[in-house]
Coordinates of C-alpha atoms and ligand atoms in Angstrom, one line a residue:
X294 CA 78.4 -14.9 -35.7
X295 CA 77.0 -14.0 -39.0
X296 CA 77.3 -14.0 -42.8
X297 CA 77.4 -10.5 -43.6
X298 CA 81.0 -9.7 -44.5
X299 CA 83.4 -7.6 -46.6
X300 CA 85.4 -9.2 -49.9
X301 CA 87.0 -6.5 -51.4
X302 CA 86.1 -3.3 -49.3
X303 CA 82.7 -4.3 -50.7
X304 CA 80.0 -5.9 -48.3
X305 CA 78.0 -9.3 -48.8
X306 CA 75.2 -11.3 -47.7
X307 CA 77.1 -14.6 -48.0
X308 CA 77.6 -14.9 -51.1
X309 CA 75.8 -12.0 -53.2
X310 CA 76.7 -8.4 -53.4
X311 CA 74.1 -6.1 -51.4
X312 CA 74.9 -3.8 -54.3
X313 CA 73.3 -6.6 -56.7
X314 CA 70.3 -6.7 -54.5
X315 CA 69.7 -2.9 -54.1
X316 CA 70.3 -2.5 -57.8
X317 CA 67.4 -5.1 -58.6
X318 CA 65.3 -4.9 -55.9
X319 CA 65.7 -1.2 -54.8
X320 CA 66.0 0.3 -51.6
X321 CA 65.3 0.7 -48.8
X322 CA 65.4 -3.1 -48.1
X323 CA 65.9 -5.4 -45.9
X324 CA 68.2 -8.6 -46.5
X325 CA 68.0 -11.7 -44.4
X326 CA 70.7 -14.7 -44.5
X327 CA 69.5 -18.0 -44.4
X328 CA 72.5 -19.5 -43.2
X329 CA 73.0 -16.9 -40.4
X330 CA 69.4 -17.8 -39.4
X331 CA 69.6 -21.9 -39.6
X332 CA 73.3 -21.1 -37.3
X333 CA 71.6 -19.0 -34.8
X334 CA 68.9 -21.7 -34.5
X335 CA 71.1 -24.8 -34.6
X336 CA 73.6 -23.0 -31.6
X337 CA 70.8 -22.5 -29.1
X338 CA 69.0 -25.4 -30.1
X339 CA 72.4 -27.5 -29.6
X340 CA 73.3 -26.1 -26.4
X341 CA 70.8 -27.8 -24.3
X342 CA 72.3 -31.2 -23.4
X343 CA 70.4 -32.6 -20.6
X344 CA 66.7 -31.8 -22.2
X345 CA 65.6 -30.9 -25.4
X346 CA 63.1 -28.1 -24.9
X347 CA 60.7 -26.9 -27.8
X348 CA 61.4 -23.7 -29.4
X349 CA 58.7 -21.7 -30.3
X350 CA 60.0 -18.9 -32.3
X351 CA 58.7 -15.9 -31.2
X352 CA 57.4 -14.5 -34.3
X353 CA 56.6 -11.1 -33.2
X354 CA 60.5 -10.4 -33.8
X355 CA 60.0 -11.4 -37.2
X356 CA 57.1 -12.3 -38.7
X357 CA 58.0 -12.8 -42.4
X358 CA 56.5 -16.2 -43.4
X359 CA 59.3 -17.4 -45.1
X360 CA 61.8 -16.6 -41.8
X361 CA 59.2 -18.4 -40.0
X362 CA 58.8 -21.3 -42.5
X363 CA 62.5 -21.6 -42.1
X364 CA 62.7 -22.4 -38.5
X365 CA 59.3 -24.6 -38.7
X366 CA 61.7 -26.5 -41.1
X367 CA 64.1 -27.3 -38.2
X368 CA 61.8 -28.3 -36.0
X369 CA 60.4 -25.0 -34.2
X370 CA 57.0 -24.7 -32.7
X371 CA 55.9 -20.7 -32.6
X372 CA 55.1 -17.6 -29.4
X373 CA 52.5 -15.9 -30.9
X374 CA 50.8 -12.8 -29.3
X375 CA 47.4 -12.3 -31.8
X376 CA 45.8 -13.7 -34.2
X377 CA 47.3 -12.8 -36.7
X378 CA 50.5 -14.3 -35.8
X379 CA 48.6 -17.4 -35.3
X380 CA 47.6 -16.8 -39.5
X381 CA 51.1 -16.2 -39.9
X382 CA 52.3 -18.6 -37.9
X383 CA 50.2 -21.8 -39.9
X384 CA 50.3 -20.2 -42.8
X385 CA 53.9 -20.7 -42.7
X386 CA 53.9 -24.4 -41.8
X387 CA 53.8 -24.4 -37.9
X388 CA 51.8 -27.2 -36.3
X389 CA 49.0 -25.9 -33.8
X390 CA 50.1 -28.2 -31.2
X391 CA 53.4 -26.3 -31.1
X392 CA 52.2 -23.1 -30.7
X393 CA 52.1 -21.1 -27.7
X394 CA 49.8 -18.0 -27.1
X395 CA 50.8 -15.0 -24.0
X396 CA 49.3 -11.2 -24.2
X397 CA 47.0 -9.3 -21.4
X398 CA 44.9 -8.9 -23.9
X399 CA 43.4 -11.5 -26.2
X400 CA 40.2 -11.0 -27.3
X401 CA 37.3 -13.8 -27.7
X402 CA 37.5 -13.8 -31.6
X403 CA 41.2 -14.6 -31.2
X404 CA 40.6 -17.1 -28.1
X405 CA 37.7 -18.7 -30.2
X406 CA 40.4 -19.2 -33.2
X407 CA 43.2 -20.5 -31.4
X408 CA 40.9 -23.2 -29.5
X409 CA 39.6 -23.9 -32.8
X410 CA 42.6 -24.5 -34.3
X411 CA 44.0 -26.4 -31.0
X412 CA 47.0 -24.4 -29.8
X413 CA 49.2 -26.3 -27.3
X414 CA 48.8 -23.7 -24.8
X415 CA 47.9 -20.0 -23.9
X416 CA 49.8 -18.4 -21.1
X417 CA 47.2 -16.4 -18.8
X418 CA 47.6 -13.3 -18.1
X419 CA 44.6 -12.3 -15.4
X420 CA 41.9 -14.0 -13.4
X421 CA 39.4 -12.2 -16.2
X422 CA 41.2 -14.3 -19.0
X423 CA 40.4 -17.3 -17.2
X424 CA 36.8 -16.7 -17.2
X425 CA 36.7 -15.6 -20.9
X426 CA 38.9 -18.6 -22.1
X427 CA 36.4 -20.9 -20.2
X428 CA 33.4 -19.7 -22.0
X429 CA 34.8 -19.3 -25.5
X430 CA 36.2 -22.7 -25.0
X431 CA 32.2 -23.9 -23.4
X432 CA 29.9 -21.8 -26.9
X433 CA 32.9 -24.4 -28.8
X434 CA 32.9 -27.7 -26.9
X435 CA 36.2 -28.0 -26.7
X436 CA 38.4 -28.3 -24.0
X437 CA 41.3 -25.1 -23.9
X438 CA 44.9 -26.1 -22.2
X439 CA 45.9 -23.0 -20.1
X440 CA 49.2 -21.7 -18.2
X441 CA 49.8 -19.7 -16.2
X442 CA 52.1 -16.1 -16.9
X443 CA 53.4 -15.1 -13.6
X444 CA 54.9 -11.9 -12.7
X445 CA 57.9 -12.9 -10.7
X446 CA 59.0 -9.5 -9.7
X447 CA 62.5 -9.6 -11.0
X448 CA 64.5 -6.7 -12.8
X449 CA 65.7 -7.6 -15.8
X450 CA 68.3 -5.4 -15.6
X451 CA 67.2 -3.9 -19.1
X452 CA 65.8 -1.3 -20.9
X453 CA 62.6 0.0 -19.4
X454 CA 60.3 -0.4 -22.1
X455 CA 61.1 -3.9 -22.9
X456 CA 60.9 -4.9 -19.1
X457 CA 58.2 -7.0 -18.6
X458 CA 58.8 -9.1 -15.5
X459 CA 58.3 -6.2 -12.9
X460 CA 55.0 -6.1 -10.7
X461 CA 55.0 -2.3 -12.4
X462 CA 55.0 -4.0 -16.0
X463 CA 51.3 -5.3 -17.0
X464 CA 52.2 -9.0 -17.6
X465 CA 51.3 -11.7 -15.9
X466 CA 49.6 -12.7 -12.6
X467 CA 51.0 -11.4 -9.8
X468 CA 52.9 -14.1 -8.3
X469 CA 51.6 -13.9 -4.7
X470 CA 48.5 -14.9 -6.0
X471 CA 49.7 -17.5 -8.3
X472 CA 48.8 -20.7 -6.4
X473 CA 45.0 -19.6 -5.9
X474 CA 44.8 -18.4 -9.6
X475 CA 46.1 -22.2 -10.5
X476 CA 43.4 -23.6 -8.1
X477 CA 40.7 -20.7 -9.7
X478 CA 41.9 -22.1 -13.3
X479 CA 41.5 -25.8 -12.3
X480 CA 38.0 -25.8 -11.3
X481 CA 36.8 -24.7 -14.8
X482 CA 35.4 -27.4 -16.3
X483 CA 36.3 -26.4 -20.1
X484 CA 40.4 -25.8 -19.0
X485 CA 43.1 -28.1 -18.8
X486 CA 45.3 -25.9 -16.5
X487 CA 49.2 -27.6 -16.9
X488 CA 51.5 -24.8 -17.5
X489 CA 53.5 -22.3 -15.8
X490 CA 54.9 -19.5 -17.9
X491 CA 56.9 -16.1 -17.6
X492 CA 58.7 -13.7 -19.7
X493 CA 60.7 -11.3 -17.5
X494 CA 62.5 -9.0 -20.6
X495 CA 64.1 -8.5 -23.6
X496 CA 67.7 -7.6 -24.9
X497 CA 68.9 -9.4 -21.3
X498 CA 73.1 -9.7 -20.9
X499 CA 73.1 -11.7 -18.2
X500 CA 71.7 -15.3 -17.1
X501 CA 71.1 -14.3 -13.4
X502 CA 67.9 -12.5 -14.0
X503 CA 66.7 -15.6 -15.9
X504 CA 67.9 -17.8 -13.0
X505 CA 66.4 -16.0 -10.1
X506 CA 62.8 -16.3 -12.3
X507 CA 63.0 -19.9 -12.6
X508 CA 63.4 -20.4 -9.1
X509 CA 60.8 -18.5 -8.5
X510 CA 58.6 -20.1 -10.4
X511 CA 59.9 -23.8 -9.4
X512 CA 59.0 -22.8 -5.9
X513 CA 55.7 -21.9 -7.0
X514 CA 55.3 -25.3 -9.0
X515 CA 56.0 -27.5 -5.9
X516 CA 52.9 -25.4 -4.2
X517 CA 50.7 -25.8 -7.6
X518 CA 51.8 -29.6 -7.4
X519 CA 50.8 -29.8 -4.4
X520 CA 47.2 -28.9 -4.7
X521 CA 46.8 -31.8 -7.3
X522 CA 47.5 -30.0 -10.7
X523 CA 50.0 -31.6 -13.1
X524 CA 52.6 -28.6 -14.1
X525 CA 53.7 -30.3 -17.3
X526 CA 54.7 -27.3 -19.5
X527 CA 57.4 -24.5 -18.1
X528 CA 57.8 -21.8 -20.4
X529 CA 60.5 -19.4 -19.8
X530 CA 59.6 -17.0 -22.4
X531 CA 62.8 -15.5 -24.8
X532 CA 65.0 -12.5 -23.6
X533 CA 68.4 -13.0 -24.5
X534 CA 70.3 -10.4 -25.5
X535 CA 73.0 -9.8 -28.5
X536 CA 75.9 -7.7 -29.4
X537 CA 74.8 -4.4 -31.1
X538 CA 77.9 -2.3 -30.2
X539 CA 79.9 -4.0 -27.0
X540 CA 77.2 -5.6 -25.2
X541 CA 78.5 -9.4 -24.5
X542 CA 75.0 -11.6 -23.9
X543 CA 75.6 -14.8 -22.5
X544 CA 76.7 -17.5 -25.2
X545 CA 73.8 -19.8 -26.1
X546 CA 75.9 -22.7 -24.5
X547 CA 76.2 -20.3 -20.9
X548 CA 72.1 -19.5 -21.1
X549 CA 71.7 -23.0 -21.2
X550 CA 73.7 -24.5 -19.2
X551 CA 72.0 -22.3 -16.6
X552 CA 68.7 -22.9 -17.3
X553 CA 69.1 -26.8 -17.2
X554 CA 71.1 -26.5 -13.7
X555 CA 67.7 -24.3 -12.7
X556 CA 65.1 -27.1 -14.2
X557 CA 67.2 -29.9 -12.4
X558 CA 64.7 -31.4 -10.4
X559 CA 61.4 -29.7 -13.2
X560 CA 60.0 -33.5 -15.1
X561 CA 57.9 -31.5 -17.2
X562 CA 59.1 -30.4 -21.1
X563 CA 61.3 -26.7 -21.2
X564 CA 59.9 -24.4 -24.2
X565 CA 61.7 -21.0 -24.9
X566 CA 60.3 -18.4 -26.6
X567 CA 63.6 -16.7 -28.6
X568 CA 63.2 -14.0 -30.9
X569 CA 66.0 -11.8 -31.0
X570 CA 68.7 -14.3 -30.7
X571 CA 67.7 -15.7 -33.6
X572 CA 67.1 -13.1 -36.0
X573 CA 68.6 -9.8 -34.7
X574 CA 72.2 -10.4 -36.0
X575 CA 70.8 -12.3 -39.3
X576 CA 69.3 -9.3 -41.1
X577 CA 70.2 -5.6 -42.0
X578 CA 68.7 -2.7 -43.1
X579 CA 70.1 -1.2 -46.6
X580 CA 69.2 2.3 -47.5
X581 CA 70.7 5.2 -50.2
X582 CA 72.2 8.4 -49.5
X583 CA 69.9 11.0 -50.5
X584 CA 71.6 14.4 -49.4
X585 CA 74.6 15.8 -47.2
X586 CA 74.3 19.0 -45.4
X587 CA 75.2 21.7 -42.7
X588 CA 73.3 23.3 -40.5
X589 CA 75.9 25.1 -38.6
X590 CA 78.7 22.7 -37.8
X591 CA 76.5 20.3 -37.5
X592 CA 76.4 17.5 -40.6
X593 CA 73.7 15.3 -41.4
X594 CA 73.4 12.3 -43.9
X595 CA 70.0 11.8 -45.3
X596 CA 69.1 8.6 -46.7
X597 CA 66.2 7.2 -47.9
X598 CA 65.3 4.8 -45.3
X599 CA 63.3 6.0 -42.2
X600 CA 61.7 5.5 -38.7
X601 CA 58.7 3.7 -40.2
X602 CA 61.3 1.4 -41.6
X603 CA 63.6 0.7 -38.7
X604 CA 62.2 2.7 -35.5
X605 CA 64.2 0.7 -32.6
X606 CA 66.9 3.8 -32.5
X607 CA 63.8 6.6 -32.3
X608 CA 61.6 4.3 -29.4
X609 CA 64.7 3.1 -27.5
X610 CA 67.4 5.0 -28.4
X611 CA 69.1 1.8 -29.4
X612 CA 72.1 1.6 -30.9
X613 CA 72.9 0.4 -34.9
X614 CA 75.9 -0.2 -36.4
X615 CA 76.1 2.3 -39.7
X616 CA 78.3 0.7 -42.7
X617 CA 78.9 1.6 -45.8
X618 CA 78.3 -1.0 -48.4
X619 CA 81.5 -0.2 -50.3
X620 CA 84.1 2.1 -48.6
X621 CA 85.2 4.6 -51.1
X622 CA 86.1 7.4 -49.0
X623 CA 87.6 6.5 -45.7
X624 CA 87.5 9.8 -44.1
X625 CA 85.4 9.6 -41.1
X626 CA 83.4 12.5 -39.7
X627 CA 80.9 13.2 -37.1
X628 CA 77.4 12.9 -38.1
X629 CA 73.7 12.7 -38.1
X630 CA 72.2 9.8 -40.1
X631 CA 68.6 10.5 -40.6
X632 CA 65.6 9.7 -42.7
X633 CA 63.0 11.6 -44.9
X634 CA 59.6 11.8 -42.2
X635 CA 59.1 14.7 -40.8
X636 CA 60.0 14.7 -37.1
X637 CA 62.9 15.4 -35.3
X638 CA 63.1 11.9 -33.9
X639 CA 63.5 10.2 -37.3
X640 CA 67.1 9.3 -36.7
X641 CA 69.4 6.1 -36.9
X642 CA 72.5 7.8 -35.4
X643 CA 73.2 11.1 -33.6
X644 CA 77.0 12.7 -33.7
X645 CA 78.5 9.8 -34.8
X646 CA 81.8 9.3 -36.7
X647 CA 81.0 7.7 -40.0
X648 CA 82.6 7.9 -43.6
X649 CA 81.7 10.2 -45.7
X650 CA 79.7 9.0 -48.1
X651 CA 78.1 10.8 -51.5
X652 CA 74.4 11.3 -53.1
X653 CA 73.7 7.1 -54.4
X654 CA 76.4 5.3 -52.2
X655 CA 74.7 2.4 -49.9
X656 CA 74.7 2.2 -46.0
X657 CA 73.9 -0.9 -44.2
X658 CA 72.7 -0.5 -40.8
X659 CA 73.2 -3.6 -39.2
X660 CA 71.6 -6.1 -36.3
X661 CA 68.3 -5.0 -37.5
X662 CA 66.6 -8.3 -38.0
X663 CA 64.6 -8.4 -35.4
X664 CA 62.0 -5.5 -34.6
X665 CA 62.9 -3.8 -37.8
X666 CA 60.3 -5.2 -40.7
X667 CA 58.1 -6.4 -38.1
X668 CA 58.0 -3.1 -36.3
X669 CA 57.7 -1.0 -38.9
X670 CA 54.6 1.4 -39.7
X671 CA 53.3 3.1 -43.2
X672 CA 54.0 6.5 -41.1
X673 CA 54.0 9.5 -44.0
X674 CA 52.6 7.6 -46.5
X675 CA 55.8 5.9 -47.3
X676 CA 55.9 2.3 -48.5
X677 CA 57.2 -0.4 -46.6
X678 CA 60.5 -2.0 -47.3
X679 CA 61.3 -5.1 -49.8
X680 CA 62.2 -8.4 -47.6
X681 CA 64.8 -10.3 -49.4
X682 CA 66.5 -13.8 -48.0
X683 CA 69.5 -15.1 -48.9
X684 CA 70.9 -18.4 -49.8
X685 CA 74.2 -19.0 -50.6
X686 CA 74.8 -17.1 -54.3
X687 CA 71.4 -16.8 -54.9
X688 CA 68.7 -14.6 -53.5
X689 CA 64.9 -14.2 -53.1
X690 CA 62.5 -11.4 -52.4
X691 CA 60.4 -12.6 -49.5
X692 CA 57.9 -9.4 -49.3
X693 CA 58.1 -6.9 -52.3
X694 CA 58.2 -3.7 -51.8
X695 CA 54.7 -1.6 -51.5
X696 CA 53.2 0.0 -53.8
X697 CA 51.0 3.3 -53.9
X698 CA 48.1 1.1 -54.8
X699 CA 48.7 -1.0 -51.7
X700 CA 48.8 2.8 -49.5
X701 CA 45.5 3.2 -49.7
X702 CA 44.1 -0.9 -49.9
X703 CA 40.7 -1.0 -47.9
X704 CA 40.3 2.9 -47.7
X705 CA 37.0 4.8 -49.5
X706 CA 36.3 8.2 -50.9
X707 CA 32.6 8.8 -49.5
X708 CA 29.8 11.5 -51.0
Ligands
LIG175 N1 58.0 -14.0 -25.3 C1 57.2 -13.0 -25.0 C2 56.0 -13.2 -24.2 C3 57.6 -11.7 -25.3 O1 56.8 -10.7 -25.0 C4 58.8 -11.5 -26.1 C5 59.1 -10.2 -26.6 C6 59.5 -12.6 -26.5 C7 59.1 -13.9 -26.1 C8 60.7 -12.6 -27.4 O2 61.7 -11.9 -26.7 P1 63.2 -11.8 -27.3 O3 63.8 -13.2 -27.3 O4 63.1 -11.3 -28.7 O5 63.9 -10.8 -26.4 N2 60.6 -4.1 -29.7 C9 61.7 -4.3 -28.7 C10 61.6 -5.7 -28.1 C11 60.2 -6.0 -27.5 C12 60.1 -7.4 -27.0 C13 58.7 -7.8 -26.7 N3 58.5 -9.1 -26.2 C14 63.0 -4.1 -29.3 O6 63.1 -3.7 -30.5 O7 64.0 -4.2 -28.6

């Protein structure tokens, strides 16, 4: 459920017009809803009944500080995957001791920060990690607390490139070798080894996937137990899915119901790592209509936003749902909506039946708060979007738009 709705054949964000916001703020843009995000939030963090696990938002989704200051305000730690979603991450309120840290590949300068500022945890991901987290932690005197990511081998039943569970997919410790890497870990004298951790996929619709994961990894906590290390921390990583076009996810209160049904005999503390869930369905993209034409019988909208701004439909062929922000003209028609970059790919919908819409009118292309802003690129020298967030009848811009000036920030003319 979310707050982006029609009144009068005319679409808001709660309770502004987007035709207010693109008129002051310009487009393209992207607009947020508070109250869409707090819901999201407040559902999934409601749904657990038996334990209260901690949610670190994974920020990579959306990494806006003000989305992220939001959920610190209701009580969410952060999954960061860099240091500079650790910045982000404090920057916008989170404590350190609710922040989580996964990648394959951190590198010393970003270990050495996150020890320094004393993370809760970083999930491992290779035997090399190890070594390197010892040391950094050893030049700093201070002691690291590590987990382990394990690959359980399980199909996510989702789209390739955001599969990450599989022994083929480079994440995490192959889980064969789990146990020994635990025992490896736990002889390092500047570790605290006490978590287990996986993240199979994104964008998942069902909870078996999840389910046959946590087993896995429960069976490999009673070995780890066994050879005298305390599993306190069991991160599942994020994954679930939402409704783009007909996909039906799991309802918050299914996911966990079947999470806590898999934990029933885990003492430790549950954290999630949600991204999607939480932001995908709160934000849209706005852009203008820039031209209409033919080539042959095939018809194309151009509008002004672009890959760089929203590339999910170009790297995944993912679906968007294409609105008009008022509908004038209800004749539909098969089209092409694209963007201004020069490449084929640079497309948000291919032969698809939309309204015709003329030169100025608005589209909205929806569900893309999460991977949109945070995924987006300078590519063609264009300028990255405005961010704006919503509350109620009043609005705010969160990131302003680019400007030229900001194109070319670090960048010399030499001779
Ligand atoms: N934890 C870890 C370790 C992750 O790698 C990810 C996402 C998450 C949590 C959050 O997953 P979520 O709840 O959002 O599914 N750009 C792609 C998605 C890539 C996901 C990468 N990892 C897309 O636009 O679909």
């Amino acid at each position: 459920m979310n707050f982006f709705n029609y009144k009068n054949r005319e679409l808001y964000c709660e309770d502004v017009k987007i035709k207010d916001i693109a008129d002051d703020v310009g487009t393209p843009v992207y607009i947020y809803s508070k109250k869409t995000l707090k819901r999201h939030y407040a559902v999934l963090s409601n749904a657990f009944t038996s334990i209260e696990p901690l949610i670190c938002y994974s920020v990579k989704a959306n990494s806006n500080i003000a989305n992220i200051a939001l959920f610190a305000s209701m009580g969410a730690g952060a999954d960061i995957v860099s240091g500079g979603e650790l910045y982000r991450a404090l920057k916008a309120g989170i404590k350190a001791d609710r922040i989580v840290y996964s990648g394959v590949g951190k590198t010393e300068e970003e270990i050495a920060y996150a020890i320094k500022e004393n993370i809760l945890l970083f999930n491992v991901e290779s035997i090399e990690e190890i070594d390197i987290i010892n040391s950094v932690a050893k030049k700093l005197k201070k002691k690291a607390r590590v987990g382990i990511r394990i690959n359980p081998d399980i199909d996510p039943q989702t789209h390739p490139y955001i599969s990450t569970g599989l022994k083929k997919n480079k994440f995490g410790i192959d889980s064969k070798y789990a146990v020994d890497a635990y025992k490896y870990a736990s002889s390092m004298q500047y570790l605290t080894v006490n978590g287990i951790d996986m993240h199979i996929g994104s964008q998942l619709t069902t909870v078996s996937p999840i389910v046959s994961a946590i087993n896995r990894a429960m069976n490999l906590v009673q070995k780890i137990n066994q050879s005298g290390i305390n599993i306190q921390y069991m991160d599942i990583g994020g994954g679930l899915g939402i409704t783009y076009k007909d996909e039906l996810p799991p309802v918050p209160q299914k996911y966990a119901k079947a999470i806590e049904g898999a934990l029933a005999n885990f003492e430790g503390k549950l954290i999630l790592e949600p991204g999607r869930v939480l932001v995908g369905n709160a934000g849209i993209l706005v852009g203008k209509v820039l031209y209409r034409k033919y080539n042959g019988k095939k018809r194309f909208m151009i509008i002004d936003a672009a890959m760089n701004d929203l590339i999910r439909p170009s790297l995944y062929n993912a679906y968007h749902s294409i609105i008009p922000v008022k509908t004038i003209n209800t004749k539909m028609e098969k089209q092409d909506v694209v963007g201004p970059i020069c490449e084929s790919g640079d497309f948000f919908a291919k032969d698809r039946n939309l309204h015709l819409m003329d030169r100025n009118e608005l589209v909205a292309i929806m569900s893309a708060g999460a991977y949109g802003f945070s995924m987006s690129s300078n590519y063609n020298s264009r300028r990255r979007a405005a961010e704006v967030l919503v509350d109620g009848s009043r609005y705010n811009v969160i990131r302003r738009r680019e400007t030229l000036q900001d194109l070319i920030r670090g960048e010399t003319l030499i001779g």
